[in-house]
Amino acid sequence: MAEFSVATWNIFLDRRFPQSERIDDIIETLARLDNRLQLGAIALQEVQVSDTANHATYIADQLYMDGLWVPHSRQKLGEHVGLIGNDLHSADWIDLGHGKSAVKAYLGDVALVSMHLRKQPKKHFPRGPEQVEQVEKLLDWVQEDEKAVLMGDWNCLPFHRPRQMLEKAWFHSVFSDVPNRRRATVPTPEFIGALTDRDRRAVRLLGPLLNVDDIYVRGLTATAAGYGEGKSDHRLVWAKLTDSRQG
C-alpha cells in the first residue's frame, strides 16, 4: 500500500493527575499530529473509561475516527487500551495474560497492534517471565501477517529479552530506518513528580536509556519517525511507513 503514518501514546492514568483535566490537551496534541501526518492509525494506552468519564469515545469522536477499546489491567480506574483510525477493519483483541490485553485491526493488508506490556514486579524487572509470555502471545497472534506494526508501551528497554524476541521474529524498530536515534520516552519533565523515589533514582542512573515506547514493523520500512510531547508522563512516538518492497 502507499505510504501511511501511525502513532502510539501512553496518555497516563493516575489519580494524582486526573486524566479528565488533561484530556482536551491530549486531543489537541493528537489533532495537530494528525493534521501534519494524516495518521492512518493511533494506538493509545492507559485511556480511562469509567462511570464518570469515557475518554475512549471522546478521543475518537473529537478526531473523527473509529476504533476498538478493551479493558486493561487496572479495571477499578477504568484503564483501557485501544486503536483508532478512519479506514481500519477486522478489529479484534487478545488477552495477553497478567491483566493485559492487546488490540489489532487492519489498514489495507497491514496488521496494526496496540499493546502495553506488564510492568515487571521489582524482583523480576526488567527480564521477568510475564513480559516474555506476553510477547510470545503477540508474535503468535501476528504470525501469519506478512506486514505488521506492533506499537505501544513495552515497559522494558530495547536490549532486554522481550524486545529482542521481536527482532528474532523479523521485526525492527522504526528508528533503525531513520537517521534520528531513539530517545527516552519516560518520564517527561512535567510529570517527573509522579515517580517514586526509587524510580527517580533509576531516571538519574539510566537517563536517555529509558526508551520504553516504540513502534516495531515487519515487511515495512520507516521513511520518517520521531517523538512528540503532551500532557502525559510518556512521549508519543510516530512513524511514516511504506511497503519494504517498494522503491
Short mmCIF file of C-alpha atoms in Angstrom, two decimals:
data_model
loop_
_atom_site.label_atom_id
_atom_site.label_comp_id
_atom_site.label_asym_id
_atom_site.label_seq_id
_atom_site.Cartn_x
_atom_site.Cartn_y
_atom_site.Cartn_z
CA MET A 1 0.00 0.00 0.00
CA ALA A 2 1.00 3.66 -0.28
CA GLU A 3 2.87 5.44 2.46
CA PHE A 4 0.87 5.87 5.65
CA SER A 5 1.54 7.15 9.16
CA VAL A 6 0.92 5.78 12.65
CA ALA A 7 1.42 6.97 16.21
CA THR A 8 1.36 5.47 19.69
CA TRP A 9 0.93 7.19 23.04
CA ASN A 10 0.52 6.14 26.65
CA ILE A 11 -1.59 9.06 27.91
CA PHE A 12 -1.07 8.35 31.64
CA LEU A 13 -3.77 7.23 34.06
CA ASP A 14 -3.12 8.27 37.64
CA ARG A 15 -5.45 9.57 40.36
CA ARG A 16 -2.94 12.27 41.31
CA PHE A 17 -3.07 13.73 37.79
CA PRO A 18 -6.71 13.33 36.67
CA GLN A 19 -6.97 12.44 33.01
CA SER A 20 -10.19 14.45 32.79
CA GLU A 21 -8.17 17.63 33.44
CA ARG A 22 -5.73 16.79 30.61
CA ILE A 23 -7.92 15.13 28.02
CA ASP A 24 -8.59 18.20 25.87
CA ASP A 25 -4.87 19.00 25.72
CA ILE A 26 -4.17 15.37 24.80
CA ILE A 27 -6.72 15.54 21.97
CA GLU A 28 -5.26 18.83 20.73
CA THR A 29 -1.77 17.27 20.61
CA LEU A 30 -3.11 14.30 18.63
CA ALA A 31 -5.11 16.55 16.30
CA ARG A 32 -2.00 18.63 15.47
CA LEU A 33 -0.06 15.47 14.73
CA ASP A 34 -2.90 14.13 12.59
CA ASN A 35 -3.07 17.39 10.62
CA ARG A 36 0.65 17.13 9.92
CA LEU A 37 0.90 13.41 9.15
CA GLN A 38 -2.65 12.31 8.18
CA LEU A 39 -2.45 9.41 10.60
CA GLY A 40 -3.82 6.09 9.42
CA ALA A 41 -3.97 4.74 12.97
CA ILE A 42 -3.31 5.82 16.55
CA ALA A 43 -2.53 3.31 19.30
CA LEU A 44 -3.41 4.54 22.77
CA GLN A 45 -2.74 3.13 26.22
CA GLU A 46 -3.99 3.98 29.73
CA VAL A 47 -7.21 5.51 28.42
CA GLN A 48 -9.89 5.99 31.09
CA VAL A 49 -13.39 4.60 30.60
CA SER A 50 -15.48 4.81 33.76
CA ASP A 51 -18.93 5.78 35.00
CA THR A 52 -17.87 9.42 35.06
CA ALA A 53 -15.55 9.63 32.04
CA ASN A 54 -15.47 7.83 28.69
CA HIS A 55 -12.30 9.24 27.24
CA ALA A 56 -12.04 6.48 24.63
CA THR A 57 -15.21 7.56 22.85
CA TYR A 58 -14.43 11.23 23.42
CA ILE A 59 -10.98 10.99 21.81
CA ALA A 60 -12.29 9.05 18.82
CA ASP A 61 -15.23 11.41 18.29
CA GLN A 62 -13.09 14.54 18.53
CA LEU A 63 -10.62 13.14 16.00
CA TYR A 64 -13.43 11.85 13.73
CA MET A 65 -12.12 8.30 13.95
CA ASP A 66 -13.49 4.87 14.80
CA GLY A 67 -11.81 2.26 16.92
CA LEU A 68 -11.78 -0.66 19.29
CA TRP A 69 -11.19 -0.43 23.04
CA VAL A 70 -10.80 -3.18 25.62
CA PRO A 71 -10.32 -3.16 29.41
CA HIS A 72 -6.74 -3.38 30.52
CA SER A 73 -5.06 -4.03 33.84
CA ARG A 74 -6.31 -1.53 36.46
CA GLN A 75 -10.02 -2.01 35.93
CA LYS A 76 -11.00 -0.07 39.08
CA LEU A 77 -9.55 3.00 37.35
CA GLY A 78 -11.26 2.09 34.06
CA GLU A 79 -7.97 1.57 32.22
CA HIS A 80 -8.36 0.67 28.51
CA VAL A 81 -6.08 0.05 25.55
CA GLY A 82 -7.25 0.93 22.05
CA LEU A 83 -6.64 1.58 18.40
CA ILE A 84 -8.37 4.26 16.33
CA GLY A 85 -8.37 5.33 12.69
CA ASN A 86 -10.54 6.15 9.68
CA ASP A 87 -10.17 3.07 7.48
CA LEU A 88 -9.47 0.26 9.92
CA HIS A 89 -11.20 -3.07 9.52
CA SER A 90 -11.34 -6.59 11.01
CA ALA A 91 -10.75 -5.30 14.54
CA ASP A 92 -10.08 -7.89 17.23
CA TRP A 93 -8.40 -8.22 20.61
CA ILE A 94 -6.45 -10.76 22.64
CA ASP A 95 -5.88 -11.45 26.33
CA LEU A 96 -2.11 -11.33 26.88
CA GLY A 97 -2.35 -12.66 30.40
CA HIS A 98 -1.19 -10.97 33.62
CA GLY A 99 -4.05 -8.46 33.39
CA LYS A 100 -3.08 -7.10 29.98
CA SER A 101 -4.80 -7.02 26.59
CA ALA A 102 -3.90 -6.01 23.04
CA VAL A 103 -6.00 -4.70 20.15
CA LYS A 104 -5.47 -5.47 16.45
CA ALA A 105 -7.02 -4.06 13.29
CA TYR A 106 -6.02 -3.86 9.65
CA LEU A 107 -5.27 -0.89 7.43
CA GLY A 108 -5.46 -2.44 3.99
CA ASP A 109 -3.36 -5.59 4.35
CA VAL A 110 -1.25 -4.29 7.24
CA ALA A 111 -1.91 -5.62 10.74
CA LEU A 112 -1.73 -2.90 13.41
CA VAL A 113 -1.47 -3.73 17.11
CA SER A 114 -1.77 -1.52 20.19
CA MET A 115 -0.32 -3.05 23.35
CA HIS A 116 1.03 -2.31 26.81
CA LEU A 117 3.16 -4.94 28.50
CA ARG A 118 3.06 -5.60 32.21
CA LYS A 119 5.46 -3.58 34.33
CA GLN A 120 7.51 -6.30 35.96
CA PRO A 121 7.49 -6.81 39.72
CA LYS A 122 10.66 -5.41 41.26
CA LYS A 123 12.02 -8.91 41.82
CA HIS A 124 11.80 -9.61 38.07
CA PHE A 125 12.14 -6.27 36.31
CA PRO A 126 13.17 -5.93 33.56
CA ARG A 127 13.68 -9.50 32.34
CA GLY A 128 10.81 -11.29 34.03
CA PRO A 129 8.77 -14.13 32.58
CA GLU A 130 5.50 -12.19 32.34
CA GLN A 131 6.72 -9.93 29.54
CA VAL A 132 8.27 -12.86 27.69
CA GLU A 133 4.97 -14.74 27.80
CA GLN A 134 3.07 -11.67 26.59
CA VAL A 135 5.42 -11.14 23.64
CA GLU A 136 5.13 -14.81 22.73
CA LYS A 137 1.36 -14.38 22.52
CA LEU A 138 1.72 -11.22 20.43
CA LEU A 139 4.04 -12.93 17.98
CA ASP A 140 1.74 -15.93 17.67
CA TRP A 141 -1.16 -13.55 17.00
CA VAL A 142 0.58 -11.90 14.02
CA GLN A 143 2.42 -14.98 12.81
CA GLU A 144 0.50 -15.07 9.51
CA ASP A 145 0.74 -11.32 8.87
CA GLU A 146 3.44 -10.53 6.32
CA LYS A 147 3.14 -6.81 7.07
CA ALA A 148 2.59 -5.87 10.70
CA VAL A 149 3.07 -2.97 13.12
CA LEU A 150 3.41 -3.57 16.87
CA MET A 151 3.28 -0.34 18.84
CA GLY A 152 2.88 0.74 22.42
CA ASP A 153 4.49 0.74 25.83
CA TRP A 154 6.88 -2.21 26.14
CA ASN A 155 7.79 -1.45 29.77
CA CYS A 156 11.33 -2.68 29.11
CA LEU A 157 14.39 -1.44 27.28
CA PRO A 158 15.48 -2.21 23.69
CA PHE A 159 18.26 -4.60 24.72
CA HIS A 160 16.07 -6.67 27.04
CA ARG A 161 14.79 -10.07 26.03
CA PRO A 162 11.12 -9.21 25.24
CA ARG A 163 12.14 -6.67 22.58
CA GLN A 164 14.98 -8.83 21.30
CA MET A 165 12.35 -11.52 20.69
CA LEU A 166 10.68 -9.14 18.22
CA GLU A 167 13.86 -8.76 16.21
CA LYS A 168 14.28 -12.53 16.05
CA ALA A 169 10.77 -12.64 14.54
CA TRP A 170 11.91 -10.22 11.76
CA PHE A 171 10.51 -7.06 13.33
CA HIS A 172 12.65 -3.94 13.67
CA SER A 173 12.22 -0.58 15.35
CA VAL A 174 11.30 2.26 13.01
CA PHE A 175 14.32 4.14 14.38
CA SER A 176 16.66 1.65 12.73
CA ASP A 177 15.43 3.01 9.36
CA VAL A 178 15.95 6.72 10.02
CA PRO A 179 18.89 8.96 11.00
CA ASN A 180 17.48 10.16 14.31
CA ARG A 181 18.21 7.98 17.32
CA ARG A 182 15.92 6.50 19.91
CA ARG A 183 15.47 8.67 22.96
CA ALA A 184 13.97 8.33 26.42
CA THR A 185 10.18 8.28 26.29
CA VAL A 186 9.54 8.45 30.03
CA PRO A 187 9.32 10.48 32.18
CA THR A 188 8.51 13.80 30.56
CA PRO A 189 9.78 16.75 32.65
CA GLU A 190 6.29 17.94 33.62
CA PHE A 191 5.39 14.63 35.26
CA ILE A 192 8.63 13.59 36.90
CA GLY A 193 6.91 14.30 40.21
CA ALA A 194 4.71 11.26 39.65
CA LEU A 195 7.69 8.94 40.17
CA THR A 196 8.55 7.17 43.39
CA ASP A 197 11.90 7.92 44.99
CA ARG A 198 13.19 4.60 43.67
CA ASP A 199 12.08 5.43 40.13
CA ARG A 200 13.69 8.87 40.33
CA ARG A 201 16.98 7.21 41.20
CA ALA A 202 16.56 4.96 38.17
CA VAL A 203 15.95 8.01 35.97
CA ARG A 204 19.11 9.66 37.26
CA LEU A 205 21.05 6.46 36.60
CA LEU A 206 19.61 5.46 33.21
CA GLY A 207 18.58 8.83 31.79
CA PRO A 208 18.48 8.66 27.96
CA LEU A 209 18.26 4.86 28.01
CA LEU A 210 14.65 4.90 29.24
CA ASN A 211 13.13 4.13 25.87
CA VAL A 212 10.04 2.06 26.71
CA ASP A 213 7.67 3.21 23.95
CA ASP A 214 8.42 2.16 20.38
CA ILE A 215 6.99 1.08 17.03
CA TYR A 216 8.18 -2.22 15.55
CA VAL A 217 7.45 -3.17 11.95
CA ARG A 218 7.77 -6.21 9.70
CA GLY A 219 7.52 -6.07 5.91
CA LEU A 220 7.53 -2.26 6.12
CA THR A 221 10.14 0.50 6.12
CA ALA A 222 10.01 3.80 8.01
CA THR A 223 10.71 6.86 5.86
CA ALA A 224 10.49 9.14 8.91
CA ALA A 225 9.98 8.73 12.66
CA GLY A 226 10.03 10.89 15.73
CA TYR A 227 8.62 11.86 19.10
CA GLY A 228 6.09 14.29 20.49
CA GLU A 229 5.26 15.59 23.93
CA GLY A 230 1.99 16.50 25.61
CA LYS A 231 0.09 16.17 28.86
CA SER A 232 1.40 12.71 29.75
CA ASP A 233 4.38 11.22 31.53
CA HIS A 234 5.23 9.39 28.27
CA ARG A 235 6.30 10.90 24.96
CA LEU A 236 4.32 9.82 21.94
CA VAL A 237 6.04 8.04 19.05
CA TRP A 238 5.12 8.42 15.36
CA ALA A 239 6.33 6.98 12.08
CA LYS A 240 5.73 7.23 8.33
CA LEU A 241 5.75 3.76 6.79
CA THR A 242 5.88 2.24 3.34
CA ASP A 243 5.97 -1.26 1.88
CA SER A 244 9.53 -2.63 2.08
CA ARG A 245 9.21 -3.96 -1.48
CA GLN A 246 8.65 -0.51 -2.97
CA GLY A 247 11.49 1.52 -4.33
#
